[in-house]
Coordinates of C-alpha atoms in Angstrom, one line a residue:
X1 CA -14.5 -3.3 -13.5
X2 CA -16.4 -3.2 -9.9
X3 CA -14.8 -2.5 -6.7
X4 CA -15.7 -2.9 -3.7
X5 CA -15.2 -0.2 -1.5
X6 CA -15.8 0.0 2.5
X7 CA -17.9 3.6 3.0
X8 CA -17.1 3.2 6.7
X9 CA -13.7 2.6 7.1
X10 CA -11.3 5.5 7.6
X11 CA -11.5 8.8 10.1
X12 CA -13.9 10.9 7.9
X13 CA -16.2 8.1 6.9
X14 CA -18.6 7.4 5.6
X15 CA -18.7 11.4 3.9
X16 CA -15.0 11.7 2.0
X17 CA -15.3 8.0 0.8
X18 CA -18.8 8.7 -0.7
X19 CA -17.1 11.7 -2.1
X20 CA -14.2 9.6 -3.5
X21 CA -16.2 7.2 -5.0
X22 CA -18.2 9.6 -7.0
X23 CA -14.7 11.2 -8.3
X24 CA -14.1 7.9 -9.1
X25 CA -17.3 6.3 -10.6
X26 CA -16.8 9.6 -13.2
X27 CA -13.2 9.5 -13.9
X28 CA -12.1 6.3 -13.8
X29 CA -14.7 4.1 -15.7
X30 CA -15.0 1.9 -12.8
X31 CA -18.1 1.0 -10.4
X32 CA -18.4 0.9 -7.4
X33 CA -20.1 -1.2 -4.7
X34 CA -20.6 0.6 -1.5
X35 CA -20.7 -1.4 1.9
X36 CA -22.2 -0.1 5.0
X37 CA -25.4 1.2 6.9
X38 CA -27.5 1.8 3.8
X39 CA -30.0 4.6 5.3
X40 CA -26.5 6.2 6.6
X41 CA -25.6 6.2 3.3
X42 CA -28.4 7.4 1.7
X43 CA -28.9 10.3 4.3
X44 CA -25.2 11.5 3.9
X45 CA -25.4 11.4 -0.1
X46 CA -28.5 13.3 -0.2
X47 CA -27.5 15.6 2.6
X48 CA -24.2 16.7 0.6
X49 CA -25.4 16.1 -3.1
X50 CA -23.6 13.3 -3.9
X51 CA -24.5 11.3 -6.8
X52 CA -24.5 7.5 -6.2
X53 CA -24.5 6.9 -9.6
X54 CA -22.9 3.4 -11.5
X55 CA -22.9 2.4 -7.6
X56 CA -24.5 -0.1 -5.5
X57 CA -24.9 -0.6 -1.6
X58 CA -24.9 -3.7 0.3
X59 CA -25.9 -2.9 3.5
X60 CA -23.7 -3.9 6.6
X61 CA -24.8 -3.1 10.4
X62 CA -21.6 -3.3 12.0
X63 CA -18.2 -1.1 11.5
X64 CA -14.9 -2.2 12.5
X65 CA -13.2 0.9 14.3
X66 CA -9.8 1.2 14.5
X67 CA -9.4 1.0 18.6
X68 CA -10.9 -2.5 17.7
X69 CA -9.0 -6.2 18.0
X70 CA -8.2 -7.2 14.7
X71 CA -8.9 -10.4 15.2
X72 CA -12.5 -9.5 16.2
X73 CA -13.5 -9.4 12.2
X74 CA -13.6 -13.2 12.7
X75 CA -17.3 -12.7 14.2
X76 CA -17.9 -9.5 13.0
X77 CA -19.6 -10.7 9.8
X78 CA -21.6 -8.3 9.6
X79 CA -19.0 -5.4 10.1
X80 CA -18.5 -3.4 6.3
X81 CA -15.3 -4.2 6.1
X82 CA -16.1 -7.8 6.8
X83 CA -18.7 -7.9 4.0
X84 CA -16.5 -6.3 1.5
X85 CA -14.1 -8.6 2.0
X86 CA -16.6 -11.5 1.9
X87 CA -17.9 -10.1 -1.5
X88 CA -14.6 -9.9 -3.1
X89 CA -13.7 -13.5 -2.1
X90 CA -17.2 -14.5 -3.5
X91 CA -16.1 -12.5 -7.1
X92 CA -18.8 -10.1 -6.8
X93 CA -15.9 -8.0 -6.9
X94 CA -12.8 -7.5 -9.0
X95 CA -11.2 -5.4 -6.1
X96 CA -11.5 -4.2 -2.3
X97 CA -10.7 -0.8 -0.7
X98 CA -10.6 0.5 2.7
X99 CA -9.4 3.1 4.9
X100 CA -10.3 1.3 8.4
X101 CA -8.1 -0.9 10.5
X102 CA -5.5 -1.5 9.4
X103 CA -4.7 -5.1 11.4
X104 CA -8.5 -5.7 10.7
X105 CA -7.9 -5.8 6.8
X106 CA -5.0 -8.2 7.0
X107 CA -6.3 -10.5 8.8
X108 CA -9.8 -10.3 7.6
X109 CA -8.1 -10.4 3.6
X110 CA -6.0 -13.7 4.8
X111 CA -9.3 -15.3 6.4
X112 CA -11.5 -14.5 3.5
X113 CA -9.8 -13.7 0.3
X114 CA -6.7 -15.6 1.4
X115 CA -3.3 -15.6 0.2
X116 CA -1.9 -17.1 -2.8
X117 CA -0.6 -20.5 -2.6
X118 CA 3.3 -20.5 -1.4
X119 CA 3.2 -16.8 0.1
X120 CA 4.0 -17.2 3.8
X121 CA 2.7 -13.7 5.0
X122 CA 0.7 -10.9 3.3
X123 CA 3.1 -7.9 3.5
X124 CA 1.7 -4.0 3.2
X125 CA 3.6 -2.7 -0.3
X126 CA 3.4 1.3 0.7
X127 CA 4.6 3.4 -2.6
X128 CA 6.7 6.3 -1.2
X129 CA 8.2 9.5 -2.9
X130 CA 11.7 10.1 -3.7
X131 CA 13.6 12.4 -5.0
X132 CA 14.7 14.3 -6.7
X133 CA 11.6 12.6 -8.9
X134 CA 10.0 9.4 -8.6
X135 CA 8.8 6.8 -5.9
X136 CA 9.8 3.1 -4.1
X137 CA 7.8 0.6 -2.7
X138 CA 8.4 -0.3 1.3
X139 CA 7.9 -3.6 1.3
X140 CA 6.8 -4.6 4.7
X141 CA 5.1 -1.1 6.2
X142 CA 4.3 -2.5 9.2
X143 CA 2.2 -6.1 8.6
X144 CA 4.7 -8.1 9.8
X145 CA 6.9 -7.0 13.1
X146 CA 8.9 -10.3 12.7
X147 CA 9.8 -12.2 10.0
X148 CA 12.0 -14.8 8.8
X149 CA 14.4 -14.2 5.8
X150 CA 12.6 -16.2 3.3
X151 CA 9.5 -13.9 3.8
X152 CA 11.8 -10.9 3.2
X153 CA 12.9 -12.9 0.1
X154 CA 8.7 -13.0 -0.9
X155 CA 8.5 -9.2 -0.4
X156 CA 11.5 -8.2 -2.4
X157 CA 10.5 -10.2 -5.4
X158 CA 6.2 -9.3 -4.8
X159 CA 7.7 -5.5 -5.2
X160 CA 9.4 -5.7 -7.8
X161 CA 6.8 -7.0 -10.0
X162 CA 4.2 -4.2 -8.3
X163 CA 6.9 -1.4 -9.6
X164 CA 7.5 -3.1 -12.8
X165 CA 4.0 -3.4 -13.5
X166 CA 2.1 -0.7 -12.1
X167 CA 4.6 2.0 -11.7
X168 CA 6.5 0.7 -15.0
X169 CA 10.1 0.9 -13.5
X170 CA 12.6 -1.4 -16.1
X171 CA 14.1 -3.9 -13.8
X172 CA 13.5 -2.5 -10.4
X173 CA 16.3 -2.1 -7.9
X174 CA 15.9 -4.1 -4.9
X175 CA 17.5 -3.1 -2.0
X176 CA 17.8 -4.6 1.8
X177 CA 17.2 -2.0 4.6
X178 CA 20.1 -2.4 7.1
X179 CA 22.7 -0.1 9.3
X180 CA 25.1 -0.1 7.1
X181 CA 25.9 -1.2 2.8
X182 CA 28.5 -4.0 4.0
X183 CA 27.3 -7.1 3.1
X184 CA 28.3 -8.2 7.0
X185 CA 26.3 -6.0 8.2
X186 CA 22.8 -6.5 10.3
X187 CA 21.1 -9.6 12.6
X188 CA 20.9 -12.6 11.9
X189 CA 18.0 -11.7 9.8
X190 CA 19.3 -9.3 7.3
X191 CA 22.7 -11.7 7.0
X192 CA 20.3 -14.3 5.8
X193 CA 18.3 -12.9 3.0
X194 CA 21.1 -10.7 1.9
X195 CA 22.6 -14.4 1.1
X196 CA 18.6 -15.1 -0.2
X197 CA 18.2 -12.1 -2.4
X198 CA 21.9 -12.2 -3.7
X199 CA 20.8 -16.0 -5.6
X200 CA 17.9 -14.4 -7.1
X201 CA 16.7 -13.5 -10.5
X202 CA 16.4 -9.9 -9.4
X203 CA 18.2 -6.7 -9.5
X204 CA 19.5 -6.8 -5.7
X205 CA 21.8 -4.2 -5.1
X206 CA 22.9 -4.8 -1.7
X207 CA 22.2 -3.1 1.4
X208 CA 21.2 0.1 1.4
X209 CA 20.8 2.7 4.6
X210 CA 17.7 4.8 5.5
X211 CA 19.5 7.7 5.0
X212 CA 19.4 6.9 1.3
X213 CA 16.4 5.7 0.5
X214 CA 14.3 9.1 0.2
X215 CA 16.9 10.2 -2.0
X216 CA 16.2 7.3 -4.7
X217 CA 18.7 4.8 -4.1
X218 CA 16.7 1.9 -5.0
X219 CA 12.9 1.1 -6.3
X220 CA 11.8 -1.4 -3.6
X221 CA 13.2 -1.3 -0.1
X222 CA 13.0 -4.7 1.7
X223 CA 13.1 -5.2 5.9
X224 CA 10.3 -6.4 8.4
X225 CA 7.4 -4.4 9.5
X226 CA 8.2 -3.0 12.3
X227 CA 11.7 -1.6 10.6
X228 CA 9.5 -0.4 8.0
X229 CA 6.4 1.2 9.9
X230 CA 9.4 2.9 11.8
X231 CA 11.0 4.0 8.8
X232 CA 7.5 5.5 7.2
X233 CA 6.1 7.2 10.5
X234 CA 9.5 8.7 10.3
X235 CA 9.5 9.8 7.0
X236 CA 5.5 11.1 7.3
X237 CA 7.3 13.1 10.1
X238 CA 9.8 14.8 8.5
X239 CA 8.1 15.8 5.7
X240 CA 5.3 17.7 7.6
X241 CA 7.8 19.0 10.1
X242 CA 9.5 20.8 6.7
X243 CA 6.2 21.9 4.8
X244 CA 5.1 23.3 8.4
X245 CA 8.7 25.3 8.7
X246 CA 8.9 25.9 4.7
X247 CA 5.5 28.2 5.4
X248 CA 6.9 29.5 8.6
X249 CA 9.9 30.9 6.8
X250 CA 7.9 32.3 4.3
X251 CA 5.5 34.0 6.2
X252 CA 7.9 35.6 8.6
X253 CA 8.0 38.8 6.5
X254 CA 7.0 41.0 3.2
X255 CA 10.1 39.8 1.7
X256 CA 10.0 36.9 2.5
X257 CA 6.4 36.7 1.2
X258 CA 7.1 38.1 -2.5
X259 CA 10.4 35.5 -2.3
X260 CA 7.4 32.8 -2.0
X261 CA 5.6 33.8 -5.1
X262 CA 8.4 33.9 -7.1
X263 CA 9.2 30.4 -6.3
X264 CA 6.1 29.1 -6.0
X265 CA 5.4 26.8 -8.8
X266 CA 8.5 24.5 -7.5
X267 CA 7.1 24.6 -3.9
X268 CA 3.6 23.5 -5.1
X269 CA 5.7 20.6 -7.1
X270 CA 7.3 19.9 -3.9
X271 CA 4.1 19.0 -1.9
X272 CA 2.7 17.6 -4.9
X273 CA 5.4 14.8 -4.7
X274 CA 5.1 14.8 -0.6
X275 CA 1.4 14.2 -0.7
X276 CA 0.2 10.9 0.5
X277 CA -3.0 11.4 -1.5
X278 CA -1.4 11.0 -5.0
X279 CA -0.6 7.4 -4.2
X280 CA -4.2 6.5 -2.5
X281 CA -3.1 3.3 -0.4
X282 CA -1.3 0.5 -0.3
X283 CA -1.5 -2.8 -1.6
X284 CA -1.8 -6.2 0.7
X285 CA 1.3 -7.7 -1.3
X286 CA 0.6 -11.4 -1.0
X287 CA -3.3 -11.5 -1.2
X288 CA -4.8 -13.9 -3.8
X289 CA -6.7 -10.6 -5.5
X290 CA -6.7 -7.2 -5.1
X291 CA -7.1 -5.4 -1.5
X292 CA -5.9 -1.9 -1.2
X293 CA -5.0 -0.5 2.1
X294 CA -6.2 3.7 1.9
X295 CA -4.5 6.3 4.4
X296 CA -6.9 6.3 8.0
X297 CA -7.2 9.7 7.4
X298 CA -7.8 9.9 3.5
X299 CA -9.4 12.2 2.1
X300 CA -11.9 12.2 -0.7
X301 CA -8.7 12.5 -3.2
X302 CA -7.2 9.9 -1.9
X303 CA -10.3 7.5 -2.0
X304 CA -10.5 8.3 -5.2
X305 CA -6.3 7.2 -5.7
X306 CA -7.2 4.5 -4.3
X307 CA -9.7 3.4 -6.3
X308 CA -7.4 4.0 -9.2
X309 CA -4.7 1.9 -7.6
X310 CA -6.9 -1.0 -7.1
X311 CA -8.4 -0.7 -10.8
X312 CA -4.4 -1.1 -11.9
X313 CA -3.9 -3.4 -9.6
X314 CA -6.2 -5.8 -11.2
X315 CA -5.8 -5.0 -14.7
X316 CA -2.3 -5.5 -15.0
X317 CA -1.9 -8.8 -13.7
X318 CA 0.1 -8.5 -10.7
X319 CA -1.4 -11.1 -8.9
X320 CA -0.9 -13.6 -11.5
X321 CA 2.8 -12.6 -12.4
X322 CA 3.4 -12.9 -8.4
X323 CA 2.1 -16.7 -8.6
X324 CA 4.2 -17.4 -11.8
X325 CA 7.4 -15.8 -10.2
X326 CA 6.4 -17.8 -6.6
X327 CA 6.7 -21.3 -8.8
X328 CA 9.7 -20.5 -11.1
X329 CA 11.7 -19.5 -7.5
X330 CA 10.2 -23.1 -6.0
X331 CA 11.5 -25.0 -9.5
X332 CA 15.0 -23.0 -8.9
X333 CA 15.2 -24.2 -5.5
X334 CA 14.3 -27.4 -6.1
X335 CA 17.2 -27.7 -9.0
X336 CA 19.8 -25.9 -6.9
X337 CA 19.2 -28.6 -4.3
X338 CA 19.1 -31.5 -6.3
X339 CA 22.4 -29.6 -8.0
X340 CA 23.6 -29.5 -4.7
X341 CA 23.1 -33.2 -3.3
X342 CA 24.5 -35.0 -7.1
X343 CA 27.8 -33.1 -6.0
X344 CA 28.2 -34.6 -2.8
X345 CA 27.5 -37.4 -4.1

């Protein structure tokens, strides 16, 4: 298993990705190719006593920051991120990871590596904790700010096979991100691929409302991007707003502070389940192989998650099952319609 991994993408690049990778070129059986300035590379490695070992580089002048156009990765060939990519579509590569731009690694992973046949849009799958235990894929975290409700139809059926598969969830519950649980409820949009998602061959449980969803009420939550960048900013928000005031509280006095060490062990558990870090990045749901989207500011940990996530990604078969379920919906269509016209016939 090789994967590709872009050392300078990301806020603390290219030092915590080098880091990452050597967590995970010695865990996780995997290696690694490195893109970016080689010497830089080199330098930083030797300088911190990294081992580059079971890696390779292939040098790359250019970086893709994230102030930058995405669409700029067009001519910026010789950006890292733009050769990763480049190498994975080649198959010198079984996977590709980033941290960088975020709009930089959609569009360069639909130019390059391109989606697979009958996906409409490349959606960002972002696995997010729930309680009391557990996680659910967001399904789209911000790719696509408008969308039509067959897309929304492609996401909820892309997640589901990701939570299935990967996170090995028996019959994930889908459920539609909306105002309210009424079936009448929403735009035009949500109206449209309730009536979509309710025809099927998934476990669609209706709407469900964003008050509900960090408490577990479903395994993939469906809506457009720029509902669900909303809802995870949101969510990213709270949760550091309450581990910042959780150690305010327990700092506030001696009491308080013994009170801490007796609970302790459930506290750690607590950020354990809140840390972005444990689920390394995000998967470009729609992507003909596997590109994994890593937190701008990840950490070496994360990297390394990452890396882990993209090894799963490719092992299981996700990808394949997503082309499989994409025809069997086309051939059910194509019945229903012909059902459909012999009856008015």
């Amino acid at each position: 298993m090789r994967v590709i991994v872009d050392a300078f993408g990301g806020d603390h690049a290219p030092l915590e990705i080098l880091k990452g990778c050597e967590m995970a070129a010695r865990e996780l059986e995997v290696e690694i190719t490195l893109t970016g300035n080689e010497d830089i590379i080199e330098k930083v490695a030797e300088d911190n006593q990294i081992s580059l070992e079971k890696m390779e580089i292939v040098h790359a002048g250019d970086v893709m920051t994230m102030e930058d156009d995405p669409t700029e990765i067009r001519t910026r060939k010789d950006s890292s991120m733009a050769v990763g990519l480049n190498l994975l579509a080649e198959g010198r590569g079984d996977a590709f990871v980033s941290a960088g731009n975020t709009g930089a690694i959609l569009t360069g992973a639909t130019l390059f590596v391109k989606r697979i046949k009958g996906v409409a849009r490349a959606a960002i799958g972002t696995v997010m904790p729930a309680m009391p235990s557990g996680c659910y894929m967001l399904m789209d975290a911000g790719a696509n700010a408008e969308c039509r409700s067959e897309m929304l139809a492609q996401f909820a059926a892309m997640g589901s096979l990701y939570m299935e598969k990967i996170h090995h969830v028996r019959n994930p519950r889908v459920g539609l991100v909306n105002i309210g649980s009424e079936p009448t409820k929403g735009t035009q949009l949500q109206l449209e691929a309730y009536q979509l998602l309710s025809g099927m061959p998934l476990n669609f449980i209706g709407n469900v409302e964003g008050r509900d969803i960090p408490g577990g009420c479903c395994d993939v939550a469906v809506c457009d991007g720029f509902v669900g960048n909303v809802l995870l900013k949101v969510t990213e928000g709270v949760a550091k707003s309450f581990a910042e005031e959780l150690k305010r509280m327990f700092l506030k006095s001696a009491k308080t502070k013994v009170g801490y060490l007796m609970i302790k062990g459930g506290v750690d558990e607590l950020r354990r389940k809140m840390d972005y870090t444990e689920y390394g990045g995000a998967p470009l749901m729609g992507i003909s192989k596997p590109v994994i989207k890593a937190h701008g500011s990840s950490n070496a940990k994360a990297i390394k998650n990452a890396i882990r996530q993209a090894k799963l990604y490719s092992e299981t078969g996700v990808i394949d099952d997503i082309r499989a379920a994409l025809e069997a919906e086309k051939a059910r269509q194509k019945a229903a319609q012909a059902e459909g016209e012999e009856s008015h016939a």
